Amino acid sequence: SDVGSQKDRVVTEEEWLERWEMGNIGFHKEQGHPLLQKYLDVLLNGRSGLRIFFPLCGKAVEMKWLADMGHSVVGVEVSEQAVKEFFSEHSLPYCEEPVSEISGAKMFQSTSGNISLYCCSIYDLSSSIVGKFDGVWDRGALVAVNPCDRQRYVSLMINLMEKNSSYLLVTVSYDPNKHKGPPFYVPESEIKSLFG
Ligand code: SAH
């Protein structure tokens, strides 16, 4: 298959914000993702009280699931609307504060303290700001990243991982000539070369 057809495609942050404003969010799964249930054991690997990262989190309900299981969840999402909808749709009280290291960024934290959502671009984050993680749920994240930014995205993710962390990655398989994306088609061979 010819992945070249998507190589130069760029979706801007403004376009993502507009999708949220228009309610054009077909990617959001109200019921949560069955693959997280299926592979939860792989993610947790017998551990409890993990720090779990949700890159490009949207308002993924899986953040609530994992927090309810006693884990601490950190997400990053460029749309403030998405972040606010997450808290309001789960009736979770939260507070918001500026992130001193990132100009214009805000962090929204559940009052109980176990869910922290950064409203900024993922490329503004680093381990000195958010720490490192024991697990990552990457659904609609790597596949939503612009193809030209994949290497940068993966380098950051590797940097945010603790030594024994686990990473669940959901991709989609389809003919990239028939759909311009996102979600983009990321072939398995590329995943192997990106993550090493
Ligand atoms: N993972 C979520 C959302 C997937 S859609 C889910 O499973 O439902 C991708 C999301 O990434 C969108 O909500 C979009 O607003 C956000 N996004 C796109 N580029 C981003 C960036 N550079 N930094 C942070 N969030 C971004």
PDB file of C-alpha atoms in Angstrom, residues 7-189:
ATOM      1  CA  LYS A   7       2.753  11.749   4.218  1.00  0.00           C
ATOM      2  CA  ASP A   8       2.317  15.494   3.738  1.00  0.00           C
ATOM      3  CA  ARG A   9      -1.143  15.887   5.199  1.00  0.00           C
ATOM      4  CA  VAL A  10      -1.357  18.302   8.134  1.00  0.00           C
ATOM      5  CA  VAL A  11      -4.312  18.856  10.450  1.00  0.00           C
ATOM      6  CA  THR A  12      -3.835  22.085  12.408  1.00  0.00           C
ATOM      7  CA  GLU A  13      -4.755  22.657  16.056  1.00  0.00           C
ATOM      8  CA  GLU A  14      -7.366  25.135  14.859  1.00  0.00           C
ATOM      9  CA  GLU A  15      -9.018  22.399  12.818  1.00  0.00           C
ATOM     10  CA  TRP A  16      -9.164  20.155  15.880  1.00  0.00           C
ATOM     11  CA  LEU A  17     -10.690  22.969  17.958  1.00  0.00           C
ATOM     12  CA  GLU A  18     -13.224  23.541  15.227  1.00  0.00           C
ATOM     13  CA  ARG A  19     -14.144  19.839  15.208  1.00  0.00           C
ATOM     14  CA  TRP A  20     -14.912  20.068  18.907  1.00  0.00           C
ATOM     15  CA  GLU A  21     -16.944  23.258  18.430  1.00  0.00           C
ATOM     16  CA  MET A  22     -18.967  21.675  15.615  1.00  0.00           C
ATOM     17  CA  GLY A  23     -19.470  18.450  17.552  1.00  0.00           C
ATOM     18  CA  ASN A  24     -17.671  16.662  14.726  1.00  0.00           C
ATOM     19  CA  ILE A  25     -16.172  14.097  17.112  1.00  0.00           C
ATOM     20  CA  GLY A  26     -17.080  10.718  15.675  1.00  0.00           C
ATOM     21  CA  PHE A  27     -13.921   9.319  17.298  1.00  0.00           C
ATOM     22  CA  HIS A  28     -15.356   9.710  20.801  1.00  0.00           C
ATOM     23  CA  LYS A  29     -16.605   6.447  22.238  1.00  0.00           C
ATOM     24  CA  GLU A  30     -19.345   6.995  24.790  1.00  0.00           C
ATOM     25  CA  GLN A  31     -19.068   3.405  26.011  1.00  0.00           C
ATOM     26  CA  GLY A  32     -15.281   3.305  26.189  1.00  0.00           C
ATOM     27  CA  HIS A  33     -12.990   1.120  24.150  1.00  0.00           C
ATOM     28  CA  PRO A  34     -13.410  -2.684  24.261  1.00  0.00           C
ATOM     29  CA  LEU A  35      -9.688  -3.180  23.613  1.00  0.00           C
ATOM     30  CA  LEU A  36      -8.789  -1.509  26.905  1.00  0.00           C
ATOM     31  CA  GLN A  37     -11.012  -3.982  28.725  1.00  0.00           C
ATOM     32  CA  LYS A  38      -9.505  -6.814  26.738  1.00  0.00           C
ATOM     33  CA  TYR A  39      -5.879  -5.833  27.389  1.00  0.00           C
ATOM     34  CA  LEU A  40      -6.217  -4.231  30.816  1.00  0.00           C
ATOM     35  CA  ASP A  41      -4.109  -6.985  32.383  1.00  0.00           C
ATOM     36  CA  VAL A  42      -1.284  -6.266  29.947  1.00  0.00           C
ATOM     37  CA  LEU A  43      -1.383  -2.588  30.846  1.00  0.00           C
ATOM     38  CA  LEU A  44      -1.443  -3.168  34.588  1.00  0.00           C
ATOM     39  CA  ASN A  45       0.792  -6.237  34.654  1.00  0.00           C
ATOM     40  CA  GLY A  46      -0.237  -7.031  38.225  1.00  0.00           C
ATOM     41  CA  ARG A  47       0.588  -3.554  39.480  1.00  0.00           C
ATOM     42  CA  SER A  48      -1.686  -1.165  41.354  1.00  0.00           C
ATOM     43  CA  GLY A  49      -1.729   2.586  41.902  1.00  0.00           C
ATOM     44  CA  LEU A  50      -0.093   3.365  38.563  1.00  0.00           C
ATOM     45  CA  ARG A  51       0.454   6.704  36.860  1.00  0.00           C
ATOM     46  CA  ILE A  52      -1.180   6.375  33.468  1.00  0.00           C
ATOM     47  CA  PHE A  53      -0.789   8.797  30.576  1.00  0.00           C
ATOM     48  CA  PHE A  54      -3.435   9.588  27.951  1.00  0.00           C
ATOM     49  CA  PRO A  55      -1.831  11.460  25.046  1.00  0.00           C
ATOM     50  CA  LEU A  56      -4.319  13.452  22.899  1.00  0.00           C
ATOM     51  CA  CYS A  57      -6.991  12.415  25.376  1.00  0.00           C
ATOM     52  CA  GLY A  58     -10.134  14.133  24.107  1.00  0.00           C
ATOM     53  CA  LYS A  59     -12.783  13.270  26.679  1.00  0.00           C
ATOM     54  CA  ALA A  60     -11.988   9.556  26.706  1.00  0.00           C
ATOM     55  CA  VAL A  61     -14.154   7.809  29.295  1.00  0.00           C
ATOM     56  CA  GLU A  62     -11.354   5.302  29.916  1.00  0.00           C
ATOM     57  CA  MET A  63      -9.702   8.021  32.032  1.00  0.00           C
ATOM     58  CA  LYS A  64     -12.579   7.735  34.477  1.00  0.00           C
ATOM     59  CA  TRP A  65     -12.426   3.917  34.440  1.00  0.00           C
ATOM     60  CA  LEU A  66      -8.753   3.837  35.356  1.00  0.00           C
ATOM     61  CA  ALA A  67      -9.084   6.562  37.981  1.00  0.00           C
ATOM     62  CA  ASP A  68     -11.951   4.616  39.565  1.00  0.00           C
ATOM     63  CA  MET A  69      -9.649   1.578  39.757  1.00  0.00           C
ATOM     64  CA  GLY A  70      -7.245   3.588  41.910  1.00  0.00           C
ATOM     65  CA  HIS A  71      -4.757   4.733  39.286  1.00  0.00           C
ATOM     66  CA  SER A  72      -3.721   8.288  38.740  1.00  0.00           C
ATOM     67  CA  VAL A  73      -4.432   9.626  35.266  1.00  0.00           C
ATOM     68  CA  VAL A  74      -2.735  12.420  33.358  1.00  0.00           C
ATOM     69  CA  GLY A  75      -3.983  13.517  29.947  1.00  0.00           C
ATOM     70  CA  VAL A  76      -3.128  16.191  27.428  1.00  0.00           C
ATOM     71  CA  GLU A  77      -5.618  17.742  25.062  1.00  0.00           C
ATOM     72  CA  VAL A  78      -5.500  20.903  23.004  1.00  0.00           C
ATOM     73  CA  SER A  79      -9.255  21.555  23.253  1.00  0.00           C
ATOM     74  CA  GLU A  80     -10.402  23.167  26.491  1.00  0.00           C
ATOM     75  CA  GLN A  81     -13.971  22.340  25.517  1.00  0.00           C
ATOM     76  CA  ALA A  82     -13.088  18.621  25.461  1.00  0.00           C
ATOM     77  CA  VAL A  83     -11.461  18.816  28.889  1.00  0.00           C
ATOM     78  CA  LYS A  84     -14.429  20.649  30.416  1.00  0.00           C
ATOM     79  CA  GLU A  85     -16.893  18.238  28.835  1.00  0.00           C
ATOM     80  CA  PHE A  86     -14.971  15.318  30.343  1.00  0.00           C
ATOM     81  CA  PHE A  87     -15.373  16.651  33.869  1.00  0.00           C
ATOM     82  CA  SER A  88     -18.959  17.797  33.447  1.00  0.00           C
ATOM     83  CA  GLU A  89     -20.153  14.592  31.744  1.00  0.00           C
ATOM     84  CA  HIS A  90     -18.834  12.570  34.691  1.00  0.00           C
ATOM     85  CA  SER A  91     -20.066  15.139  37.255  1.00  0.00           C
ATOM     86  CA  LEU A  92     -16.536  15.514  38.550  1.00  0.00           C
ATOM     87  CA  PRO A  93     -15.706  18.751  40.330  1.00  0.00           C
ATOM     88  CA  TYR A  94     -12.368  20.206  39.235  1.00  0.00           C
ATOM     89  CA  CYS A  95     -10.141  23.188  39.590  1.00  0.00           C
ATOM     90  CA  GLU A  96      -8.000  24.856  36.972  1.00  0.00           C
ATOM     91  CA  GLU A  97      -4.641  26.533  37.236  1.00  0.00           C
ATOM     92  CA  PRO A  98      -2.020  27.929  34.869  1.00  0.00           C
ATOM     93  CA  VAL A  99       1.030  25.783  34.110  1.00  0.00           C
ATOM     94  CA  SER A 100       3.972  28.007  34.966  1.00  0.00           C
ATOM     95  CA  GLU A 101       6.396  26.231  32.586  1.00  0.00           C
ATOM     96  CA  ILE A 102       4.128  26.557  29.509  1.00  0.00           C
ATOM     97  CA  SER A 103       2.788  29.930  28.487  1.00  0.00           C
ATOM     98  CA  GLY A 104      -0.965  29.852  27.893  1.00  0.00           C
ATOM     99  CA  ALA A 105      -1.388  26.300  29.174  1.00  0.00           C
ATOM    100  CA  LYS A 106      -3.826  25.314  31.905  1.00  0.00           C
ATOM    101  CA  MET A 107      -4.083  22.219  34.034  1.00  0.00           C
ATOM    102  CA  PHE A 108      -7.516  20.967  35.039  1.00  0.00           C
ATOM    103  CA  GLN A 109      -7.508  18.668  38.031  1.00  0.00           C
ATOM    104  CA  SER A 110     -10.321  16.700  39.617  1.00  0.00           C
ATOM    105  CA  THR A 111     -10.902  17.840  43.188  1.00  0.00           C
ATOM    106  CA  SER A 112     -10.052  14.314  44.330  1.00  0.00           C
ATOM    107  CA  GLY A 113      -6.664  14.860  42.661  1.00  0.00           C
ATOM    108  CA  ASN A 114      -6.423  11.647  40.634  1.00  0.00           C
ATOM    109  CA  ILE A 115      -7.174  13.066  37.166  1.00  0.00           C
ATOM    110  CA  SER A 116      -5.038  15.894  35.773  1.00  0.00           C
ATOM    111  CA  LEU A 117      -5.661  17.113  32.246  1.00  0.00           C
ATOM    112  CA  TYR A 118      -3.221  19.516  30.614  1.00  0.00           C
ATOM    113  CA  CYS A 119      -4.787  21.814  28.082  1.00  0.00           C
ATOM    114  CA  CYS A 120      -1.959  22.531  25.636  1.00  0.00           C
ATOM    115  CA  SER A 121      -0.164  20.889  22.758  1.00  0.00           C
ATOM    116  CA  ILE A 122       1.495  17.596  23.647  1.00  0.00           C
ATOM    117  CA  TYR A 123       4.695  18.987  22.135  1.00  0.00           C
ATOM    118  CA  ASP A 124       4.854  21.514  25.002  1.00  0.00           C
ATOM    119  CA  LEU A 125       5.157  18.742  27.595  1.00  0.00           C
ATOM    120  CA  SER A 126       8.279  17.122  28.993  1.00  0.00           C
ATOM    121  CA  SER A 127       9.031  14.749  31.847  1.00  0.00           C
ATOM    122  CA  SER A 128      10.181  17.680  33.976  1.00  0.00           C
ATOM    123  CA  ILE A 129       6.611  19.045  33.806  1.00  0.00           C
ATOM    124  CA  VAL A 130       4.461  15.888  33.973  1.00  0.00           C
ATOM    125  CA  GLY A 131       6.863  13.282  35.353  1.00  0.00           C
ATOM    126  CA  LYS A 132       7.137   9.728  34.015  1.00  0.00           C
ATOM    127  CA  PHE A 133       4.453   7.082  33.579  1.00  0.00           C
ATOM    128  CA  ASP A 134       3.938   3.398  34.344  1.00  0.00           C
ATOM    129  CA  GLY A 135       1.468   2.955  31.508  1.00  0.00           C
ATOM    130  CA  VAL A 136       0.190   4.641  28.356  1.00  0.00           C
ATOM    131  CA  TRP A 137      -3.178   4.267  26.623  1.00  0.00           C
ATOM    132  CA  ASP A 138      -2.621   5.431  23.044  1.00  0.00           C
ATOM    133  CA  ARG A 139      -5.913   5.296  21.181  1.00  0.00           C
ATOM    134  CA  GLY A 140      -6.654   7.957  18.580  1.00  0.00           C
ATOM    135  CA  ALA A 141      -3.302   9.522  19.461  1.00  0.00           C
ATOM    136  CA  LEU A 142      -0.393   8.227  17.335  1.00  0.00           C
ATOM    137  CA  VAL A 143      -2.892   7.750  14.503  1.00  0.00           C
ATOM    138  CA  ALA A 144      -4.095  11.365  14.922  1.00  0.00           C
ATOM    139  CA  VAL A 145      -0.591  12.848  14.942  1.00  0.00           C
ATOM    140  CA  ASN A 146       0.398  14.430  11.630  1.00  0.00           C
ATOM    141  CA  PRO A 147       2.667  11.995   9.761  1.00  0.00           C
ATOM    142  CA  CYS A 148       5.492  14.588   9.744  1.00  0.00           C
ATOM    143  CA  ASP A 149       5.363  14.768  13.571  1.00  0.00           C
ATOM    144  CA  ARG A 150       5.431  11.039  14.317  1.00  0.00           C
ATOM    145  CA  GLN A 151       9.108  10.789  15.205  1.00  0.00           C
ATOM    146  CA  ARG A 152       8.892  13.775  17.532  1.00  0.00           C
ATOM    147  CA  TYR A 153       5.771  12.369  19.160  1.00  0.00           C
ATOM    148  CA  VAL A 154       7.304   8.927  19.734  1.00  0.00           C
ATOM    149  CA  SER A 155      10.556  10.379  21.114  1.00  0.00           C
ATOM    150  CA  LEU A 156       8.516  12.323  23.640  1.00  0.00           C
ATOM    151  CA  MET A 157       6.461   9.262  24.587  1.00  0.00           C
ATOM    152  CA  ILE A 158       9.606   7.207  25.140  1.00  0.00           C
ATOM    153  CA  ASN A 159      10.934  10.026  27.289  1.00  0.00           C
ATOM    154  CA  LEU A 160       7.780  10.005  29.419  1.00  0.00           C
ATOM    155  CA  MET A 161       7.967   6.279  30.169  1.00  0.00           C
ATOM    156  CA  GLU A 162       9.327   4.736  33.340  1.00  0.00           C
ATOM    157  CA  LYS A 163      11.633   1.796  32.910  1.00  0.00           C
ATOM    158  CA  ASN A 164       8.978  -0.900  33.320  1.00  0.00           C
ATOM    159  CA  SER A 165       6.045   0.872  31.777  1.00  0.00           C
ATOM    160  CA  SER A 166       3.591  -0.733  29.389  1.00  0.00           C
ATOM    161  CA  TYR A 167       2.153   0.929  26.306  1.00  0.00           C
ATOM    162  CA  LEU A 168      -1.126  -0.063  24.722  1.00  0.00           C
ATOM    163  CA  LEU A 169      -1.397   1.243  21.169  1.00  0.00           C
ATOM    164  CA  VAL A 170      -4.517   1.066  19.046  1.00  0.00           C
ATOM    165  CA  THR A 171      -4.085   1.580  15.313  1.00  0.00           C
ATOM    166  CA  VAL A 172      -6.416   1.252  12.354  1.00  0.00           C
ATOM    167  CA  SER A 173      -5.741  -0.776   9.262  1.00  0.00           C
ATOM    168  CA  TYR A 174      -7.094   0.470   5.934  1.00  0.00           C
ATOM    169  CA  ASP A 175      -6.075   1.551   2.432  1.00  0.00           C
ATOM    170  CA  PRO A 176      -4.536   5.050   2.839  1.00  0.00           C
ATOM    171  CA  ASN A 177      -5.396   5.884  -0.769  1.00  0.00           C
ATOM    172  CA  LYS A 178      -9.083   5.736   0.019  1.00  0.00           C
ATOM    173  CA  HIS A 179      -9.181   8.092   3.004  1.00  0.00           C
ATOM    174  CA  LYS A 180      -7.028  11.132   3.721  1.00  0.00           C
ATOM    175  CA  GLY A 181      -7.095  10.744   7.496  1.00  0.00           C
ATOM    176  CA  PRO A 182      -7.089  11.231  10.434  1.00  0.00           C
ATOM    177  CA  PRO A 183      -6.984   8.595  11.659  1.00  0.00           C
ATOM    178  CA  PHE A 184      -3.868   8.004   9.609  1.00  0.00           C
ATOM    179  CA  TYR A 185      -2.676   4.591   8.571  1.00  0.00           C
ATOM    180  CA  VAL A 186       0.508   3.710  10.484  1.00  0.00           C
ATOM    181  CA  PRO A 187       1.865   0.414   9.190  1.00  0.00           C
ATOM    182  CA  GLU A 188       3.262  -2.078  11.658  1.00  0.00           C
ATOM    183  CA  SER A 189       6.737  -1.781  10.108  1.00  0.00           C
TER     184      SER A 189
END
